[in-house]
PDB file of C-alpha atoms and ligand atoms in Angstrom:
ATOM      1  CA  MET A   1       8.313 -90.505   5.747  1.00  0.00           C
ATOM      2  CA  ALA A   2       9.847 -89.378   2.477  1.00  0.00           C
ATOM      3  CA  ALA A   3       7.912 -87.060   0.207  1.00  0.00           C
ATOM      4  CA  GLY A   4       7.469 -88.117  -3.388  1.00  0.00           C
ATOM      5  CA  GLU A   5       9.683 -86.882  -6.143  1.00  0.00           C
ATOM      6  CA  GLY A   6       8.820 -86.045  -9.711  1.00  0.00           C
ATOM      7  CA  ASN A   7       5.172 -85.806 -10.624  1.00  0.00           C
ATOM      8  CA  GLY A   8       3.729 -88.315  -8.145  1.00  0.00           C
ATOM      9  CA  VAL A   9       0.983 -86.963  -5.949  1.00  0.00           C
ATOM     10  CA  VAL A  10       1.840 -87.800  -2.373  1.00  0.00           C
ATOM     11  CA  PRO A  11      -1.253 -87.421  -0.250  1.00  0.00           C
ATOM     12  CA  VAL A  12       0.228 -86.351   3.046  1.00  0.00           C
ATOM     13  CA  GLU A  13      -2.454 -86.493   5.686  1.00  0.00           C
ATOM     14  CA  MET A  14      -2.134 -83.173   7.426  1.00  0.00           C
ATOM     15  CA  GLU A  15      -5.265 -84.220   9.325  1.00  0.00           C
ATOM     16  CA  GLY A  16      -7.075 -81.444   7.497  1.00  0.00           C
ATOM     17  CA  ALA A  17      -4.487 -79.114   8.989  1.00  0.00           C
ATOM     18  CA  ASN A  18      -7.514 -77.619  10.675  1.00  0.00           C
ATOM     19  CA  SER A  19      -7.740 -79.164  14.092  1.00  0.00           C
ATOM     20  CA  ASN A  20      -9.150 -75.860  15.334  1.00  0.00           C
ATOM     21  CA  ASN A  21     -11.691 -75.329  12.574  1.00  0.00           C
ATOM     22  CA  ASN A  22      -9.508 -72.667  11.017  1.00  0.00           C
ATOM     23  CA  ASN A  23     -10.122 -73.991   7.507  1.00  0.00           C
ATOM     24  CA  ASN A  24      -6.449 -74.058   6.590  1.00  0.00           C
ATOM     25  CA  ILE A  25      -6.115 -76.608   3.825  1.00  0.00           C
ATOM     26  CA  SER A  26      -2.375 -76.631   3.285  1.00  0.00           C
ATOM     27  CA  SER A  27      -1.120 -79.762   1.594  1.00  0.00           C
ATOM     28  CA  VAL A  28       1.903 -81.600   0.310  1.00  0.00           C
ATOM     29  CA  ILE A  29       1.232 -82.570  -3.293  1.00  0.00           C
ATOM     30  CA  SER A  30       3.780 -83.742  -5.835  1.00  0.00           C
ATOM     31  CA  GLY A  31       6.565 -83.020  -3.390  1.00  0.00           C
ATOM     32  CA  TRP A  32       5.555 -79.390  -2.781  1.00  0.00           C
ATOM     33  CA  PHE A  33       4.140 -77.940   0.445  1.00  0.00           C
ATOM     34  CA  SER A  34       1.545 -75.252  -0.354  1.00  0.00           C
ATOM     35  CA  GLU A  35       0.359 -72.972   2.426  1.00  0.00           C
ATOM     36  CA  ILE A  36      -3.352 -72.389   1.925  1.00  0.00           C
ATOM     37  CA  SER A  37      -5.517 -70.486   4.388  1.00  0.00           C
ATOM     38  CA  PRO A  38      -8.525 -68.160   4.422  1.00  0.00           C
ATOM     39  CA  MET A  39      -6.159 -65.646   6.020  1.00  0.00           C
ATOM     40  CA  TRP A  40      -4.500 -65.153   2.613  1.00  0.00           C
ATOM     41  CA  PRO A  41      -7.230 -66.031   0.126  1.00  0.00           C
ATOM     42  CA  GLY A  42      -6.336 -66.573  -3.510  1.00  0.00           C
ATOM     43  CA  GLU A  43      -2.644 -67.190  -2.962  1.00  0.00           C
ATOM     44  CA  ALA A  44      -0.387 -69.915  -1.659  1.00  0.00           C
ATOM     45  CA  HIS A  45       3.352 -69.911  -1.237  1.00  0.00           C
ATOM     46  CA  SER A  46       4.970 -73.280  -1.945  1.00  0.00           C
ATOM     47  CA  LEU A  47       8.223 -74.894  -0.843  1.00  0.00           C
ATOM     48  CA  LYS A  48       9.745 -78.004  -2.385  1.00  0.00           C
ATOM     49  CA  VAL A  49       9.748 -80.824   0.160  1.00  0.00           C
ATOM     50  CA  GLU A  50      12.671 -83.215   0.363  1.00  0.00           C
ATOM     51  CA  GLU A  51      11.509 -85.243   3.327  1.00  0.00           C
ATOM     52  CA  ILE A  52       8.802 -85.072   5.936  1.00  0.00           C
ATOM     53  CA  LEU A  53      10.596 -85.519   9.244  1.00  0.00           C
ATOM     54  CA  PHE A  54       7.743 -85.361  11.740  1.00  0.00           C
ATOM     55  CA  GLN A  55       3.966 -85.284  11.821  1.00  0.00           C
ATOM     56  CA  GLY A  56       1.969 -85.258  15.025  1.00  0.00           C
ATOM     57  CA  LYS A  57      -1.219 -83.978  16.545  1.00  0.00           C
ATOM     58  CA  SER A  58      -1.101 -82.285  19.924  1.00  0.00           C
ATOM     59  CA  GLU A  59      -4.031 -81.317  22.111  1.00  0.00           C
ATOM     60  CA  TYR A  60      -4.065 -77.958  20.284  1.00  0.00           C
ATOM     61  CA  GLN A  61      -2.860 -78.352  16.721  1.00  0.00           C
ATOM     62  CA  ASN A  62      -1.188 -80.394  14.008  1.00  0.00           C
ATOM     63  CA  VAL A  63       2.577 -80.202  14.093  1.00  0.00           C
ATOM     64  CA  MET A  64       4.773 -80.977  11.099  1.00  0.00           C
ATOM     65  CA  VAL A  65       8.482 -80.632  10.321  1.00  0.00           C
ATOM     66  CA  PHE A  66       9.871 -81.093   6.836  1.00  0.00           C
ATOM     67  CA  GLN A  67      13.215 -80.716   5.118  1.00  0.00           C
ATOM     68  CA  SER A  68      12.794 -78.211   2.307  1.00  0.00           C
ATOM     69  CA  ALA A  69      14.980 -78.003  -0.763  1.00  0.00           C
ATOM     70  CA  THR A  70      16.025 -74.364  -0.248  1.00  0.00           C
ATOM     71  CA  TYR A  71      15.063 -73.077   3.226  1.00  0.00           C
ATOM     72  CA  GLY A  72      16.388 -75.838   5.498  1.00  0.00           C
ATOM     73  CA  LYS A  73      14.033 -77.477   7.973  1.00  0.00           C
ATOM     74  CA  VAL A  74      10.546 -75.984   8.272  1.00  0.00           C
ATOM     75  CA  LEU A  75       8.177 -75.983  11.281  1.00  0.00           C
ATOM     76  CA  VAL A  76       4.476 -75.991  10.370  1.00  0.00           C
ATOM     77  CA  LEU A  77       1.556 -75.655  12.835  1.00  0.00           C
ATOM     78  CA  ASP A  78      -1.970 -76.339  11.603  1.00  0.00           C
ATOM     79  CA  GLY A  79      -0.750 -76.009   8.037  1.00  0.00           C
ATOM     80  CA  VAL A  80       0.958 -72.629   8.568  1.00  0.00           C
ATOM     81  CA  ILE A  81       4.736 -72.080   8.392  1.00  0.00           C
ATOM     82  CA  GLN A  82       6.103 -70.854  11.729  1.00  0.00           C
ATOM     83  CA  LEU A  83       9.773 -70.825  10.858  1.00  0.00           C
ATOM     84  CA  THR A  84      12.399 -72.029   8.438  1.00  0.00           C
ATOM     85  CA  GLU A  85      16.071 -72.412   9.327  1.00  0.00           C
ATOM     86  CA  ARG A  86      17.059 -69.982   6.593  1.00  0.00           C
ATOM     87  CA  ASP A  87      14.911 -66.947   7.378  1.00  0.00           C
ATOM     88  CA  GLU A  88      13.878 -67.326  11.051  1.00  0.00           C
ATOM     89  CA  CYS A  89      16.522 -64.766  12.039  1.00  0.00           C
ATOM     90  CA  ALA A  90      14.587 -61.967  10.312  1.00  0.00           C
ATOM     91  CA  TYR A  91      11.619 -62.572  12.587  1.00  0.00           C
ATOM     92  CA  GLN A  92      13.147 -63.687  15.902  1.00  0.00           C
ATOM     93  CA  GLU A  93      15.814 -60.983  15.970  1.00  0.00           C
ATOM     94  CA  MET A  94      13.388 -58.191  15.101  1.00  0.00           C
ATOM     95  CA  ILE A  95      10.508 -59.178  17.432  1.00  0.00           C
ATOM     96  CA  THR A  96      13.049 -59.323  20.270  1.00  0.00           C
ATOM     97  CA  HIS A  97      15.530 -56.516  19.715  1.00  0.00           C
ATOM     98  CA  LEU A  98      13.033 -53.871  18.554  1.00  0.00           C
ATOM     99  CA  PRO A  99      11.526 -53.758  22.071  1.00  0.00           C
ATOM    100  CA  LEU A 100      14.586 -54.681  24.144  1.00  0.00           C
ATOM    101  CA  CYS A 101      16.968 -52.219  22.469  1.00  0.00           C
ATOM    102  CA  SER A 102      14.376 -49.459  22.943  1.00  0.00           C
ATOM    103  CA  ILE A 103      14.651 -49.453  26.750  1.00  0.00           C
ATOM    104  CA  SER A 104      17.608 -49.259  29.106  1.00  0.00           C
ATOM    105  CA  ASN A 105      18.578 -52.217  31.284  1.00  0.00           C
ATOM    106  CA  PRO A 106      15.651 -54.613  30.805  1.00  0.00           C
ATOM    107  CA  LYS A 107      15.671 -57.082  33.700  1.00  0.00           C
ATOM    108  CA  LYS A 108      12.482 -59.124  33.596  1.00  0.00           C
ATOM    109  CA  VAL A 109      11.145 -60.356  30.270  1.00  0.00           C
ATOM    110  CA  LEU A 110       8.080 -62.471  29.521  1.00  0.00           C
ATOM    111  CA  VAL A 111       7.612 -64.349  26.246  1.00  0.00           C
ATOM    112  CA  ILE A 112       4.103 -65.526  25.385  1.00  0.00           C
ATOM    113  CA  GLY A 113       4.087 -68.276  22.739  1.00  0.00           C
ATOM    114  CA  GLY A 114       7.447 -68.666  21.020  1.00  0.00           C
ATOM    115  CA  GLY A 115       7.684 -72.347  21.991  1.00  0.00           C
ATOM    116  CA  ASP A 116      10.388 -72.970  19.387  1.00  0.00           C
ATOM    117  CA  GLY A 117      12.826 -71.040  21.605  1.00  0.00           C
ATOM    118  CA  GLY A 118      14.073 -68.581  18.982  1.00  0.00           C
ATOM    119  CA  VAL A 119      12.917 -65.493  20.865  1.00  0.00           C
ATOM    120  CA  LEU A 120      14.527 -66.882  24.034  1.00  0.00           C
ATOM    121  CA  ARG A 121      17.783 -67.268  22.124  1.00  0.00           C
ATOM    122  CA  GLU A 122      17.610 -63.593  21.199  1.00  0.00           C
ATOM    123  CA  VAL A 123      16.537 -62.350  24.662  1.00  0.00           C
ATOM    124  CA  SER A 124      19.498 -64.201  26.140  1.00  0.00           C
ATOM    125  CA  ARG A 125      21.869 -61.872  24.237  1.00  0.00           C
ATOM    126  CA  HIS A 126      20.798 -59.069  26.604  1.00  0.00           C
ATOM    127  CA  SER A 127      23.158 -59.201  29.549  1.00  0.00           C
ATOM    128  CA  THR A 128      21.069 -56.943  31.802  1.00  0.00           C
ATOM    129  CA  VAL A 129      18.191 -59.443  31.761  1.00  0.00           C
ATOM    130  CA  GLU A 130      17.934 -61.457  34.983  1.00  0.00           C
ATOM    131  CA  GLN A 131      14.694 -63.383  34.472  1.00  0.00           C
ATOM    132  CA  ILE A 132      13.162 -64.785  31.280  1.00  0.00           C
ATOM    133  CA  ASP A 133       9.730 -66.376  31.664  1.00  0.00           C
ATOM    134  CA  ILE A 134       8.077 -68.111  28.754  1.00  0.00           C
ATOM    135  CA  CYS A 135       4.484 -69.320  28.622  1.00  0.00           C
ATOM    136  CA  GLU A 136       3.813 -71.668  25.706  1.00  0.00           C
ATOM    137  CA  ILE A 137       0.543 -73.540  25.423  1.00  0.00           C
ATOM    138  CA  ASP A 138       1.789 -76.535  23.447  1.00  0.00           C
ATOM    139  CA  LYS A 139       4.506 -78.774  24.869  1.00  0.00           C
ATOM    140  CA  MET A 140       4.764 -80.616  21.571  1.00  0.00           C
ATOM    141  CA  VAL A 141       6.075 -77.420  19.929  1.00  0.00           C
ATOM    142  CA  VAL A 142       8.833 -77.203  22.563  1.00  0.00           C
ATOM    143  CA  ASP A 143       9.782 -80.878  22.254  1.00  0.00           C
ATOM    144  CA  VAL A 144       9.752 -80.927  18.451  1.00  0.00           C
ATOM    145  CA  SER A 145      11.823 -77.739  18.309  1.00  0.00           C
ATOM    146  CA  LYS A 146      14.430 -79.163  20.675  1.00  0.00           C
ATOM    147  CA  GLN A 147      14.626 -82.296  18.518  1.00  0.00           C
ATOM    148  CA  PHE A 148      14.677 -80.762  15.027  1.00  0.00           C
ATOM    149  CA  PHE A 149      15.780 -77.136  15.492  1.00  0.00           C
ATOM    150  CA  PRO A 150      18.646 -77.167  18.019  1.00  0.00           C
ATOM    151  CA  GLU A 151      20.007 -73.836  16.722  1.00  0.00           C
ATOM    152  CA  VAL A 152      16.669 -72.224  17.518  1.00  0.00           C
ATOM    153  CA  ALA A 153      15.780 -74.096  20.713  1.00  0.00           C
ATOM    154  CA  ILE A 154      19.236 -73.310  22.110  1.00  0.00           C
ATOM    155  CA  GLY A 155      17.388 -70.460  23.823  1.00  0.00           C
ATOM    156  CA  TYR A 156      16.156 -72.949  26.438  1.00  0.00           C
ATOM    157  CA  GLU A 157      19.720 -73.582  27.601  1.00  0.00           C
ATOM    158  CA  ASP A 158      19.990 -70.170  29.237  1.00  0.00           C
ATOM    159  CA  PRO A 159      19.678 -70.671  33.028  1.00  0.00           C
ATOM    160  CA  ARG A 160      17.623 -67.456  33.285  1.00  0.00           C
ATOM    161  CA  VAL A 161      14.795 -69.125  31.324  1.00  0.00           C
ATOM    162  CA  LYS A 162      11.784 -70.570  33.160  1.00  0.00           C
ATOM    163  CA  LEU A 163       9.313 -72.474  30.978  1.00  0.00           C
ATOM    164  CA  HIS A 164       5.599 -72.506  31.881  1.00  0.00           C
ATOM    165  CA  ILE A 165       3.433 -74.807  29.791  1.00  0.00           C
ATOM    166  CA  GLY A 166      -0.048 -73.329  29.740  1.00  0.00           C
ATOM    167  CA  ASP A 167      -2.411 -70.720  28.432  1.00  0.00           C
ATOM    168  CA  GLY A 168      -0.744 -67.321  28.003  1.00  0.00           C
ATOM    169  CA  VAL A 169      -3.987 -65.474  28.680  1.00  0.00           C
ATOM    170  CA  ALA A 170      -4.471 -67.175  32.052  1.00  0.00           C
ATOM    171  CA  PHE A 171      -0.765 -66.816  32.888  1.00  0.00           C
ATOM    172  CA  LEU A 172      -0.849 -63.070  32.328  1.00  0.00           C
ATOM    173  CA  LYS A 173      -3.992 -62.615  34.399  1.00  0.00           C
ATOM    174  CA  ALA A 174      -2.165 -64.132  37.362  1.00  0.00           C
ATOM    175  CA  VAL A 175       0.969 -61.970  36.986  1.00  0.00           C
ATOM    176  CA  PRO A 176       1.314 -59.336  39.751  1.00  0.00           C
ATOM    177  CA  GLU A 177       0.886 -55.786  38.434  1.00  0.00           C
ATOM    178  CA  GLY A 178       4.049 -54.103  37.137  1.00  0.00           C
ATOM    179  CA  THR A 179       6.189 -57.263  37.044  1.00  0.00           C
ATOM    180  CA  TYR A 180       7.881 -57.100  33.638  1.00  0.00           C
ATOM    181  CA  ASP A 181      10.075 -54.609  31.782  1.00  0.00           C
ATOM    182  CA  ALA A 182       9.119 -56.220  28.482  1.00  0.00           C
ATOM    183  CA  VAL A 183       6.559 -58.688  27.147  1.00  0.00           C
ATOM    184  CA  ILE A 184       7.075 -60.318  23.745  1.00  0.00           C
ATOM    185  CA  VAL A 185       4.074 -62.033  22.179  1.00  0.00           C
ATOM    186  CA  ASP A 186       5.350 -64.504  19.589  1.00  0.00           C
ATOM    187  CA  SER A 187       2.051 -65.936  18.470  1.00  0.00           C
ATOM    188  CA  SER A 188       0.802 -67.847  15.481  1.00  0.00           C
ATOM    189  CA  ASP A 189      -2.028 -66.321  13.417  1.00  0.00           C
ATOM    190  CA  PRO A 190      -5.324 -65.258  15.026  1.00  0.00           C
ATOM    191  CA  ILE A 191      -7.212 -68.356  13.958  1.00  0.00           C
ATOM    192  CA  GLY A 192      -6.688 -71.336  16.233  1.00  0.00           C
ATOM    193  CA  PRO A 193      -5.066 -71.355  19.671  1.00  0.00           C
ATOM    194  CA  ALA A 194      -3.631 -67.816  19.335  1.00  0.00           C
ATOM    195  CA  GLN A 195      -6.909 -65.999  18.640  1.00  0.00           C
ATOM    196  CA  GLU A 196      -7.283 -64.451  22.100  1.00  0.00           C
ATOM    197  CA  LEU A 197      -3.757 -63.015  21.907  1.00  0.00           C
ATOM    198  CA  PHE A 198      -5.053 -60.477  19.380  1.00  0.00           C
ATOM    199  CA  GLU A 199      -7.989 -59.284  21.489  1.00  0.00           C
ATOM    200  CA  LYS A 200      -8.466 -56.269  23.734  1.00  0.00           C
ATOM    201  CA  PRO A 201      -8.726 -58.086  27.110  1.00  0.00           C
ATOM    202  CA  PHE A 202      -5.363 -59.699  26.438  1.00  0.00           C
ATOM    203  CA  PHE A 203      -3.707 -56.338  25.727  1.00  0.00           C
ATOM    204  CA  LYS A 204      -5.211 -55.034  28.996  1.00  0.00           C
ATOM    205  CA  SER A 205      -3.580 -57.910  30.899  1.00  0.00           C
ATOM    206  CA  VAL A 206      -0.252 -57.203  29.171  1.00  0.00           C
ATOM    207  CA  SER A 207      -0.449 -53.549  30.142  1.00  0.00           C
ATOM    208  CA  LYS A 208      -1.086 -54.441  33.806  1.00  0.00           C
ATOM    209  CA  ALA A 209       1.805 -56.907  33.842  1.00  0.00           C
ATOM    210  CA  LEU A 210       4.250 -54.215  32.649  1.00  0.00           C
ATOM    211  CA  ARG A 211       6.004 -51.732  34.915  1.00  0.00           C
ATOM    212  CA  PRO A 212       5.510 -48.020  34.107  1.00  0.00           C
ATOM    213  CA  GLY A 213       7.394 -47.314  30.880  1.00  0.00           C
ATOM    214  CA  GLY A 214       7.562 -51.045  30.126  1.00  0.00           C
ATOM    215  CA  VAL A 215       7.212 -52.305  26.557  1.00  0.00           C
ATOM    216  CA  VAL A 216       5.344 -54.941  24.595  1.00  0.00           C
ATOM    217  CA  CYS A 217       6.025 -56.259  21.106  1.00  0.00           C
ATOM    218  CA  THR A 218       3.421 -58.494  19.494  1.00  0.00           C
ATOM    219  CA  GLN A 219       3.317 -60.336  16.192  1.00  0.00           C
ATOM    220  CA  ALA A 220       1.002 -58.132  14.101  1.00  0.00           C
ATOM    221  CA  GLU A 221       0.560 -59.762  10.704  1.00  0.00           C
ATOM    222  CA  SER A 222       1.092 -58.391   7.181  1.00  0.00           C
ATOM    223  CA  ILE A 223       0.389 -54.922   5.807  1.00  0.00           C
ATOM    224  CA  TRP A 224      -0.345 -56.532   2.411  1.00  0.00           C
ATOM    225  CA  LEU A 225      -2.928 -58.983   3.698  1.00  0.00           C
ATOM    226  CA  HIS A 226      -4.252 -57.924   7.082  1.00  0.00           C
ATOM    227  CA  MET A 227      -4.757 -54.158   7.305  1.00  0.00           C
ATOM    228  CA  HIS A 228      -8.198 -54.834   8.844  1.00  0.00           C
ATOM    229  CA  ILE A 229      -6.576 -56.836  11.667  1.00  0.00           C
ATOM    230  CA  ILE A 230      -3.806 -54.255  12.097  1.00  0.00           C
ATOM    231  CA  GLU A 231      -6.364 -51.424  12.288  1.00  0.00           C
ATOM    232  CA  ASP A 232      -8.153 -53.164  15.158  1.00  0.00           C
ATOM    233  CA  ILE A 233      -4.903 -53.896  16.990  1.00  0.00           C
ATOM    234  CA  VAL A 234      -3.770 -50.269  16.670  1.00  0.00           C
ATOM    235  CA  ALA A 235      -7.151 -48.945  17.832  1.00  0.00           C
ATOM    236  CA  ASN A 236      -7.161 -51.255  20.868  1.00  0.00           C
ATOM    237  CA  CYS A 237      -3.555 -50.479  21.743  1.00  0.00           C
ATOM    238  CA  ARG A 238      -4.137 -46.722  21.491  1.00  0.00           C
ATOM    239  CA  GLN A 239      -6.861 -47.068  24.103  1.00  0.00           C
ATOM    240  CA  ILE A 240      -4.864 -49.254  26.450  1.00  0.00           C
ATOM    241  CA  PHE A 241      -1.230 -48.152  26.219  1.00  0.00           C
ATOM    242  CA  LYS A 242      -0.728 -44.557  27.258  1.00  0.00           C
ATOM    243  CA  GLY A 243       2.913 -44.305  26.161  1.00  0.00           C
ATOM    244  CA  SER A 244       4.085 -44.908  22.573  1.00  0.00           C
ATOM    245  CA  VAL A 245       2.203 -47.027  20.026  1.00  0.00           C
ATOM    246  CA  ASN A 246       4.097 -47.843  16.809  1.00  0.00           C
ATOM    247  CA  TYR A 247       3.960 -50.388  13.997  1.00  0.00           C
ATOM    248  CA  ALA A 248       7.143 -51.863  12.531  1.00  0.00           C
ATOM    249  CA  TRP A 249       7.769 -54.572   9.946  1.00  0.00           C
ATOM    250  CA  THR A 250      10.334 -56.954   8.560  1.00  0.00           C
ATOM    251  CA  THR A 251      10.777 -59.248   5.586  1.00  0.00           C
ATOM    252  CA  VAL A 252      10.377 -62.990   6.010  1.00  0.00           C
ATOM    253  CA  PRO A 253      10.299 -64.642   2.570  1.00  0.00           C
ATOM    254  CA  THR A 254       8.432 -67.744   3.746  1.00  0.00           C
ATOM    255  CA  TYR A 255       5.622 -65.884   5.536  1.00  0.00           C
ATOM    256  CA  PRO A 256       2.515 -64.995   3.543  1.00  0.00           C
ATOM    257  CA  SER A 257       3.210 -61.927   1.351  1.00  0.00           C
ATOM    258  CA  GLY A 258       6.872 -62.062   2.448  1.00  0.00           C
ATOM    259  CA  VAL A 259       6.482 -59.531   5.236  1.00  0.00           C
ATOM    260  CA  ILE A 260       5.257 -59.516   8.820  1.00  0.00           C
ATOM    261  CA  GLY A 261       4.747 -56.701  11.300  1.00  0.00           C
ATOM    262  CA  PHE A 262       4.972 -55.964  14.979  1.00  0.00           C
ATOM    263  CA  MET A 263       2.951 -53.755  17.290  1.00  0.00           C
ATOM    264  CA  LEU A 264       5.187 -51.983  19.773  1.00  0.00           C
ATOM    265  CA  CYS A 265       3.638 -50.183  22.736  1.00  0.00           C
ATOM    266  CA  SER A 266       4.782 -48.741  26.023  1.00  0.00           C
ATOM    267  CA  THR A 267       2.859 -48.052  29.189  1.00  0.00           C
ATOM    268  CA  ASP A 268       2.536 -44.691  30.900  1.00  0.00           C
ATOM    269  CA  GLY A 269       5.878 -43.830  32.492  1.00  0.00           C
ATOM    270  CA  ALA A 270       9.320 -42.862  31.229  1.00  0.00           C
ATOM    271  CA  PRO A 271       8.766 -42.121  27.507  1.00  0.00           C
ATOM    272  CA  VAL A 272       9.981 -44.729  25.017  1.00  0.00           C
ATOM    273  CA  ASP A 273      11.131 -43.689  21.543  1.00  0.00           C
ATOM    274  CA  PHE A 274      10.901 -47.007  19.717  1.00  0.00           C
ATOM    275  CA  LYS A 275      12.406 -45.600  16.535  1.00  0.00           C
ATOM    276  CA  HIS A 276      15.775 -44.870  18.109  1.00  0.00           C
ATOM    277  CA  PRO A 277      17.491 -47.739  19.923  1.00  0.00           C
ATOM    278  CA  VAL A 278      19.169 -46.860  23.219  1.00  0.00           C
ATOM    279  CA  SER A 279      21.284 -49.990  23.541  1.00  0.00           C
ATOM    280  CA  GLN A 280      23.396 -52.201  21.305  1.00  0.00           C
ATOM    281  CA  ILE A 281      23.931 -55.935  21.354  1.00  0.00           C
ATOM    282  CA  ASP A 282      27.219 -57.568  22.202  1.00  0.00           C
ATOM    283  CA  GLU A 283      27.802 -59.877  19.239  1.00  0.00           C
ATOM    284  CA  SER A 284      31.136 -61.312  20.341  1.00  0.00           C
ATOM    285  CA  ALA A 285      29.717 -64.714  21.319  1.00  0.00           C
ATOM    286  CA  ARG A 286      27.282 -65.077  18.421  1.00  0.00           C
ATOM    287  CA  PRO A 287      26.899 -62.558  15.586  1.00  0.00           C
ATOM    288  CA  LEU A 288      23.470 -61.305  14.623  1.00  0.00           C
ATOM    289  CA  LYS A 289      22.292 -62.239  11.134  1.00  0.00           C
ATOM    290  CA  PHE A 290      19.604 -59.622  10.494  1.00  0.00           C
ATOM    291  CA  TYR A 291      19.170 -56.951  13.169  1.00  0.00           C
ATOM    292  CA  ASN A 292      21.296 -53.808  13.325  1.00  0.00           C
ATOM    293  CA  PRO A 293      20.583 -50.269  14.591  1.00  0.00           C
ATOM    294  CA  GLU A 294      19.895 -48.969  11.060  1.00  0.00           C
ATOM    295  CA  ILE A 295      17.307 -51.639  10.265  1.00  0.00           C
ATOM    296  CA  HIS A 296      15.756 -50.988  13.698  1.00  0.00           C
ATOM    297  CA  THR A 297      14.960 -47.390  12.750  1.00  0.00           C
ATOM    298  CA  ALA A 298      14.028 -48.292   9.162  1.00  0.00           C
ATOM    299  CA  ALA A 299      11.495 -50.884  10.351  1.00  0.00           C
ATOM    300  CA  PHE A 300       9.173 -48.073  11.426  1.00  0.00           C
ATOM    301  CA  CYS A 301       9.058 -46.470   7.951  1.00  0.00           C
ATOM    302  CA  LEU A 302       5.761 -47.542   6.444  1.00  0.00           C
ATOM    303  CA  PRO A 303       4.480 -47.439   2.875  1.00  0.00           C
ATOM    304  CA  THR A 304       1.931 -44.666   2.361  1.00  0.00           C
ATOM    305  CA  PHE A 305      -1.155 -46.908   2.246  1.00  0.00           C
ATOM    306  CA  ALA A 306      -0.309 -48.474   5.613  1.00  0.00           C
ATOM    307  CA  LYS A 307       0.850 -45.206   7.165  1.00  0.00           C
ATOM    308  CA  LYS A 308      -2.466 -43.531   6.340  1.00  0.00           C
ATOM    309  CA  VAL A 309      -4.530 -46.268   7.969  1.00  0.00           C
ATOM    310  CA  ILE A 310      -2.324 -46.600  11.032  1.00  0.00           C
ATOM    311  CA  GLU A 311      -2.067 -42.851  11.601  1.00  0.00           C
ATOM    312  CA  ALA A 312      -5.828 -42.470  11.193  1.00  0.00           C
ATOM    313  CA  LYS A 313      -6.225 -44.931  14.081  1.00  0.00           C
ATOM    314  CA  SER A 314      -3.697 -43.037  16.135  1.00  0.00           C
ATOM    315  CA  VAL A 315      -5.891 -40.069  17.004  1.00  0.00           C
TER     316      VAL A 315
HETATM  317  N1  SPD B   1       1.874 -66.551   9.474  1.00  0.00           N
HETATM  318  C1  SPD B   1       2.725 -67.137  10.476  1.00  0.00           C
HETATM  319  C2  SPD B   1       3.112 -66.222  11.568  1.00  0.00           C
HETATM  320  C3  SPD B   1       3.936 -66.934  12.582  1.00  0.00           C
HETATM  321  C4  SPD B   1       4.471 -66.061  13.643  1.00  0.00           C
HETATM  322  N2  SPD B   1       5.098 -66.789  14.726  1.00  0.00           N
HETATM  323  C5  SPD B   1       6.235 -67.520  14.364  1.00  0.00           C
HETATM  324  C6  SPD B   1       6.919 -68.174  15.529  1.00  0.00           C
HETATM  325  C7  SPD B   1       8.399 -68.136  15.397  1.00  0.00           C
HETATM  326  N3  SPD B   1       9.042 -68.103  16.645  1.00  0.00           N
END
């Protein structure tokens, strides 16, 4: 379905974009996609739409792909941008290499969410890794990504990857204690199917699934919009993870406020200094676009307002 050009209002039925009662009311009007949600009240980033390539409704959410004028193809879930071809590297590389370059010789890695495959693509750069499990709740996200985002979903081609379609919370509960060196939680926002991935019981399950000195990196929203959410995550993680607990961030122009953060924690065991990477990535097969050791360390430098809140929760 082609989006309208010029001034015509094209009423694209995003099925309310709120299949999970999250009140997102994103829309495509006059050829522009505007991302509207109570999670960023009073503002909406817009992208010019050239063509809507896919619209579907899975058991869990509305799924849309459109060709934008300036950011390549865009994947939208329940009215919220998950990735664009142009800036996905800033998110997928950082959420993956911040944890994996902070420990030596990671072997077993679990990805929760991340159905588009971008985090898998990045994990597969780590040659020490022997097993990559991914638990994604929505098969439609996997299928649509393979069809429209082959450069992202290429991660599925790694023979070390085992895909589990199901609920990440239930999957983690069933994982034997101490299984993984690293868990990466690539979730959508905490309204809709990902809500439980931001709650304390989930972090407890992650901690149990990690070996001593193992690491987790979770999507942890924006310092400009969600300090209240970040405060709760930090407080919960401080109670659960007895190693390091640090917040890092990156720029992603098409995410609300243009930035997004990560919560990095390690379990009791060999100490982990997240701010100083211990390994480098072999880029000979495919160069990195965003991550490097300097930006790794810089990602932990926080603006004063965020630093104050996060440090206050750290004691
Ligand atoms: N506000 C949107 C946050 C989306 C984070 N997850 C993106 C998935 C990309 N692999």
